[in-house]
Tab-separated table of C-alpha atoms in Angstrom:
chain	number	residue	atom	x	y	z
A	201	MET	CA	114.778	11.039	11.681
A	202	LYS	CA	111.197	11.033	12.842
A	203	SER	CA	108.141	10.736	10.648
A	204	ASN	CA	106.153	13.892	9.819
A	205	TYR	CA	103.614	12.425	12.216
A	206	PRO	CA	105.499	10.771	15.076
A	207	ASN	CA	102.424	9.162	16.613
A	208	SER	CA	100.899	7.853	13.397
A	209	THR	CA	102.202	4.323	13.764
A	210	THR	CA	100.854	4.029	17.287
A	211	LEU	CA	97.474	5.475	16.412
A	212	CYS	CA	96.859	3.052	13.565
A	213	SER	CA	97.965	-0.217	12.045
A	214	ARG	CA	101.639	-0.695	11.244
A	215	CYS	CA	102.623	-3.571	8.991
A	216	SER	CA	105.279	-6.141	9.820
A	217	SER	CA	107.202	-5.922	6.531
A	218	PRO	CA	110.795	-4.637	6.920
A	219	THR	CA	110.667	-3.256	3.354
A	220	CYS	CA	107.454	-1.221	3.707
A	221	VAL	CA	108.140	2.425	2.829
A	222	ARG	CA	104.983	3.581	4.583
A	223	CYS	CA	106.314	2.416	7.941
A	224	GLU	CA	110.017	3.214	7.672
A	225	THR	CA	111.801	6.230	9.129
A	226	MET	CA	112.504	8.944	6.569
A	227	ASP	CA	115.887	10.690	6.306
A	228	TYR	CA	114.748	14.199	5.377
A	229	SER	CA	118.276	15.595	5.278
A	230	LEU	CA	119.150	13.053	2.585
A	231	ILE	CA	115.923	13.821	0.725
A	232	ARG	CA	116.766	17.536	0.826
A	233	ALA	CA	120.261	16.887	-0.532
A	234	LYS	CA	118.826	14.822	-3.386
A	235	LEU	CA	116.277	17.536	-4.180
A	236	LYS	CA	119.048	20.139	-4.308
A	237	GLN	CA	120.946	17.886	-6.699
A	238	PHE	CA	117.885	17.440	-8.902
A	239	MET	CA	117.177	21.178	-8.996
A	240	LYS	CA	120.764	21.887	-10.011
A	241	LEU	CA	120.771	19.226	-12.713
A	242	THR	CA	117.451	20.341	-14.205
A	243	GLN	CA	117.628	24.088	-13.503
A	244	SER	CA	114.177	23.833	-11.949
A	245	GLN	CA	114.599	25.939	-8.815
A	246	GLN	CA	111.646	28.199	-9.560
A	247	ALA	CA	109.289	25.345	-10.462
A	248	LEU	CA	110.121	23.476	-7.257
A	249	THR	CA	110.097	26.303	-4.723
A	250	SER	CA	107.081	24.998	-2.805
A	251	LEU	CA	108.324	21.405	-2.721
A	252	TYR	CA	111.774	22.471	-1.554
A	253	GLN	CA	110.317	24.570	1.263
A	254	VAL	CA	108.382	21.553	2.577
A	255	VAL	CA	111.412	19.246	2.448
A	256	ASP	CA	113.709	21.889	3.940
A	257	ASP	CA	111.307	22.506	6.831
A	258	ALA	CA	111.093	18.754	7.496
A	259	ALA	CA	114.882	18.410	7.517
A	260	ASN	CA	115.300	21.384	9.847
A	261	ASN	CA	112.643	20.178	12.273
A	262	SER	CA	113.493	16.471	12.542
A	263	GLY	CA	110.644	15.545	10.226
A	264	GLU	CA	107.974	17.081	12.417
A	265	THR	CA	107.016	19.789	9.931
A	266	GLY	CA	103.500	19.186	8.727
A	267	LYS	CA	102.246	17.610	11.952
A	268	ASP	CA	99.743	20.415	12.460
A	269	LEU	CA	99.351	21.552	8.857
A	270	SER	CA	96.462	19.324	7.904
A	271	SER	CA	93.120	20.804	8.937
A	272	SER	CA	91.776	17.296	9.526
A	273	LYS	CA	92.740	15.175	12.519
A	274	MET	CA	91.824	12.186	10.358
A	275	GLN	CA	94.718	12.907	7.947
A	276	CYS	CA	98.178	11.753	8.967
A	277	PRO	CA	100.593	10.881	6.115
A	278	THR	CA	103.495	8.885	7.507
A	279	SER	CA	106.210	10.137	5.133
A	280	LEU	CA	105.602	13.448	3.354
A	281	TYR	CA	102.803	16.018	3.468
A	282	LEU	CA	102.494	18.765	0.838
A	283	PRO	CA	100.297	21.513	2.335
A	284	TYR	CA	100.057	23.485	-0.901
A	285	ILE	CA	97.901	20.955	-2.756
A	286	ILE	CA	94.195	20.514	-2.083
A	287	THR	CA	93.359	17.119	-0.609
A	288	GLN	CA	90.147	15.497	0.532
A	289	PRO	CA	89.198	11.998	1.719
A	290	TRP	CA	87.149	11.078	-1.356
A	291	TYR	CA	87.321	12.094	-5.010
A	292	THR	CA	84.413	11.789	-7.404
A	293	ALA	CA	84.845	10.728	-11.008
A	294	THR	CA	82.789	13.463	-12.664
A	295	PRO	CA	83.138	15.364	-15.957
A	296	THR	CA	84.084	18.488	-13.984
A	297	ALA	CA	87.078	16.825	-12.324
A	298	ASP	CA	90.602	16.853	-13.779
A	299	TRP	CA	90.159	15.722	-17.363
A	300	LEU	CA	93.318	13.615	-17.753
A	301	LEU	CA	92.785	11.898	-14.419
A	302	MET	CA	89.187	11.078	-15.339
A	303	GLN	CA	90.414	9.762	-18.681
A	304	ASP	CA	92.514	7.231	-16.773
A	305	ILE	CA	89.474	6.204	-14.739
A	306	GLN	CA	87.435	5.750	-17.893
A	307	VAL	CA	90.136	3.542	-19.421
A	308	LEU	CA	90.033	1.268	-16.393
A	309	GLN	CA	86.249	1.053	-16.293
A	310	ASP	CA	85.958	0.477	-20.043
A	311	ASN	CA	88.330	-2.495	-19.761
A	312	TYR	CA	86.899	-3.984	-16.599
A	313	SER	CA	85.818	-7.284	-18.213
A	314	GLN	CA	89.212	-8.097	-19.722
A	315	ILE	CA	91.046	-7.093	-16.535
A	316	LYS	CA	88.774	-9.393	-14.562
A	317	ILE	CA	89.548	-12.308	-16.898
A	318	GLU	CA	93.275	-11.882	-16.250
A	319	TYR	CA	92.664	-11.675	-12.513
A	320	GLU	CA	90.694	-14.946	-12.587
A	321	GLN	CA	93.534	-16.652	-14.469
A	322	VAL	CA	96.232	-15.637	-11.977
A	323	ARG	CA	93.979	-16.363	-9.025
A	324	LYS	CA	93.615	-19.961	-10.155
A	325	SER	CA	97.373	-20.437	-10.491
A	326	GLN	CA	98.167	-19.100	-6.981
A	327	ARG	CA	101.668	-18.116	-8.157
A	328	GLY	CA	102.961	-14.622	-7.406
A	329	TRP	CA	100.527	-13.848	-4.588
A	330	ARG	CA	101.521	-12.317	-1.259
A	331	GLN	CA	99.655	-12.556	2.006
A	332	ASN	CA	99.146	-9.517	4.233
A	333	LYS	CA	98.821	-10.433	7.872
A	334	GLU	CA	95.560	-9.355	9.491
A	335	ASP	CA	94.045	-10.205	12.859
A	336	GLN	CA	90.872	-11.433	11.207
A	337	GLY	CA	90.299	-12.933	7.758
A	338	SER	CA	92.625	-13.131	4.759
A	339	TRP	CA	94.085	-10.408	2.509
A	340	SER	CA	96.011	-11.446	-0.622
A	341	LEU	CA	97.886	-9.249	-3.109
A	342	PHE	CA	99.214	-9.861	-6.611
A	343	TYR	CA	101.586	-7.016	-7.445
A	344	LEU	CA	102.234	-5.746	-10.948
A	345	TYR	CA	104.117	-2.782	-9.479
A	346	ASN	CA	105.268	-2.805	-5.871
A	347	GLN	CA	106.684	0.420	-4.407
A	348	GLY	CA	107.614	1.633	-7.862
A	349	LYS	CA	109.261	-1.599	-9.038
A	350	LYS	CA	107.782	-3.619	-11.870
A	351	ILE	CA	107.255	-7.278	-10.952
A	352	ILE	CA	108.160	-8.806	-14.309
A	353	GLU	CA	106.869	-12.346	-13.767
A	354	ASN	CA	103.493	-11.106	-12.570
A	355	CYS	CA	103.255	-8.568	-15.387
A	356	ASN	CA	103.993	-11.293	-17.932
A	357	ALA	CA	101.033	-13.219	-16.544
A	358	CYS	CA	98.768	-10.173	-17.084
A	359	PRO	CA	99.846	-8.670	-20.423
A	360	PHE	CA	96.584	-6.849	-21.121
A	361	THR	CA	96.321	-5.160	-17.725
A	362	THR	CA	100.033	-4.321	-17.713
A	363	SER	CA	99.755	-2.733	-21.158
A	364	LEU	CA	96.885	-0.535	-19.972
A	365	ILE	CA	98.909	0.643	-16.998
A	366	ASP	CA	102.094	1.213	-18.978
A	367	CYS	CA	100.615	2.809	-22.080
A	368	GLN	CA	97.259	4.384	-21.271
A	369	LEU	CA	97.301	5.671	-17.681
A	370	SER	CA	98.899	9.122	-17.751
A	371	HIS	CA	98.646	9.601	-13.974
A	372	PHE	CA	100.005	6.228	-12.822
A	373	MET	CA	102.892	6.813	-10.398
A	374	ARG	CA	105.390	4.802	-12.412
A	375	GLY	CA	108.922	5.024	-11.103
A	376	ASN	CA	107.848	6.336	-7.705
A	377	VAL	CA	108.335	4.422	-4.469
A	378	PHE	CA	104.736	5.216	-3.500
A	379	GLY	CA	103.369	3.904	-6.806
A	380	ASN	CA	101.656	0.500	-6.672
A	381	ALA	CA	99.429	-1.539	-8.966
A	382	CYS	CA	98.020	-4.849	-7.783
A	383	PHE	CA	95.065	-7.160	-7.497
A	384	SER	CA	93.828	-7.109	-3.907
A	385	THR	CA	91.502	-9.831	-2.591
A	386	ILE	CA	89.905	-10.174	0.818
A	387	THR	CA	87.809	-13.096	2.004
A	388	PRO	CA	84.562	-12.931	4.001
A	389	SER	CA	85.000	-11.843	7.646
A	390	THR	CA	88.223	-9.922	6.872
A	391	ARG	CA	88.984	-6.712	8.749
A	392	ILE	CA	91.793	-4.413	7.600
A	393	ARG	CA	92.660	-2.243	10.567
A	394	PRO	CA	92.666	1.583	10.351
A	395	HIS	CA	95.892	2.964	8.945
A	396	PHE	CA	97.372	5.939	7.102
A	397	GLY	CA	99.134	6.079	3.736
A	398	PRO	CA	102.543	7.716	3.300
A	399	CYS	CA	101.692	10.932	1.434
A	400	ASN	CA	98.872	13.218	0.345
A	401	TYR	CA	99.985	13.651	-3.261
A	402	ARG	CA	98.678	10.367	-4.591
A	403	ILE	CA	95.092	9.407	-5.320
A	404	ARG	CA	94.393	5.742	-4.722
A	405	CYS	CA	92.048	4.113	-7.216
A	406	HIS	CA	90.099	0.882	-6.630
A	407	LEU	CA	88.590	-0.667	-9.748
A	408	CYS	CA	86.143	-3.207	-8.358
A	409	LEU	CA	86.313	-6.589	-10.080
A	410	GLN	CA	83.911	-8.407	-7.778
A	411	THR	CA	82.115	-7.636	-4.546
A	412	VAL	CA	79.055	-8.564	-2.508
A	413	PRO	CA	76.808	-6.622	-0.122
A	414	GLY	CA	78.480	-6.059	3.215
A	415	CYS	CA	81.896	-4.997	1.894
A	416	SER	CA	82.864	-1.434	2.737
A	417	LEU	CA	85.741	1.063	2.724
A	418	LYS	CA	85.819	3.815	5.322
A	419	VAL	CA	87.993	6.877	4.660
A	420	GLY	CA	87.894	9.646	7.228
A	421	HIS	CA	84.360	9.722	8.580
A	422	GLU	CA	82.656	8.477	5.398
A	423	THR	CA	81.976	4.896	4.297
A	424	HIS	CA	81.546	3.818	0.658
A	425	HIS	CA	80.787	0.477	-0.994
A	426	TRP	CA	82.325	-0.967	-4.137
A	427	LEU	CA	80.333	-1.631	-7.301
A	428	ASP	CA	81.509	-4.087	-9.961
A	429	GLY	CA	83.184	-2.296	-12.863
A	430	GLN	CA	83.328	1.065	-11.060
A	431	CYS	CA	86.226	2.962	-9.482
A	432	LEU	CA	86.492	4.446	-6.017
A	433	LEU	CA	89.003	7.295	-5.623
A	434	PHE	CA	90.386	8.421	-2.282
A	435	ASP	CA	93.344	9.957	-0.480
A	436	ASP	CA	94.809	7.187	1.651
A	437	SER	CA	96.738	9.628	3.848
A	438	TYR	CA	93.406	9.882	5.646
A	439	LYS	CA	92.619	7.219	8.205
A	440	HIS	CA	91.015	4.321	6.342
A	441	SER	CA	89.897	0.773	6.975
A	442	VAL	CA	88.124	-2.110	5.219
A	443	GLN	CA	85.654	-4.718	6.339
A	444	HIS	CA	84.030	-7.666	4.563
A	445	ASP	CA	80.780	-8.690	6.208
A	446	GLY	CA	79.467	-10.429	3.109
A	447	LYS	CA	79.105	-14.145	2.560
A	448	ASP	CA	80.327	-16.766	0.098
A	449	GLN	CA	82.435	-14.540	-2.171
A	450	ASP	CA	85.703	-12.623	-2.019
A	451	ARG	CA	85.955	-8.922	-2.683
A	452	THR	CA	88.567	-8.167	-5.358
A	453	ILE	CA	89.851	-4.876	-6.735
A	454	LEU	CA	92.582	-3.656	-9.048
A	455	LEU	CA	94.444	-1.067	-6.972
A	456	ILE	CA	96.213	1.720	-8.872
A	457	ASP	CA	98.124	4.655	-7.368
A	458	LEU	CA	97.731	7.878	-9.365
A	459	TRP	CA	99.518	11.216	-9.115
A	460	HIS	CA	97.497	14.020	-7.597
A	461	TYR	CA	96.364	16.152	-10.518
A	462	GLN	CA	97.690	19.394	-8.976
A	463	LEU	CA	101.313	18.256	-9.163
A	464	SER	CA	103.293	19.701	-12.041
A	465	PRO	CA	105.434	17.510	-14.327
A	466	ALA	CA	108.532	18.986	-12.663
A	467	GLU	CA	107.243	18.033	-9.208
A	468	ARG	CA	106.475	14.486	-10.349
A	469	GLN	CA	109.991	14.098	-11.748
A	470	ALA	CA	111.531	15.534	-8.595
A	471	LEU	CA	109.520	13.243	-6.307
A	472	ASN	CA	110.607	10.252	-8.393
A	473	PHE	CA	114.222	11.350	-7.980
A	474	ILE	CA	114.193	12.006	-4.227
A	475	MET	CA	111.918	9.209	-2.928
């Protein structure tokens, strides 16, 4: 089966990992069969009408459904696009935004100092880190959750941060293949090439642990800069890239994938079951 966006991997960066869900080919007929099974088991046909229509269209059209649904040419999810939820490149943590989602953001920001201490401890040990290959610079990741799977050894090394994720973040995409939580560090001169995320129903959160002037994140047409102790929220199904033009110090974030606030509990459970 083809991706929803057949040209997405030629337009932007594609990783070299054979286990990366973002870059693999999706079997939409299998996903549809699993969704039918879930709906039958849970008697949730009415609650999942919109989701089923999207998956059914993708299966019937070799995964090409959704290619022209996004109003933005900068948005190109590689796996699944839900046209019935509102998406935008950037989200702002304001009191008027979704209350439960903003509560998660506040938890992260309130505990910034302790999270940073745990990061510094694991950074010194060098154990459990993975290296992402980039043409320029160095990008290292320390996963607590990787594609929905809990990395026990790494979580044991960060008990405080893991407890926050497990017990206090109501929107964390636990149990979903598109749900990640990790420390992400880039060194000066690093460039992360433009790429697209797999879906438009997650909101990616960056809690900045340390940065310097010259580090930036571009999503769509807009560029933002990290601030220590603050979160950036964005939809990574939009074209995005990173560059570190600072000197002398790495840029480090805690990356957390959060459910889009417009998804119902039934839709979250169904997406966990089928993906």
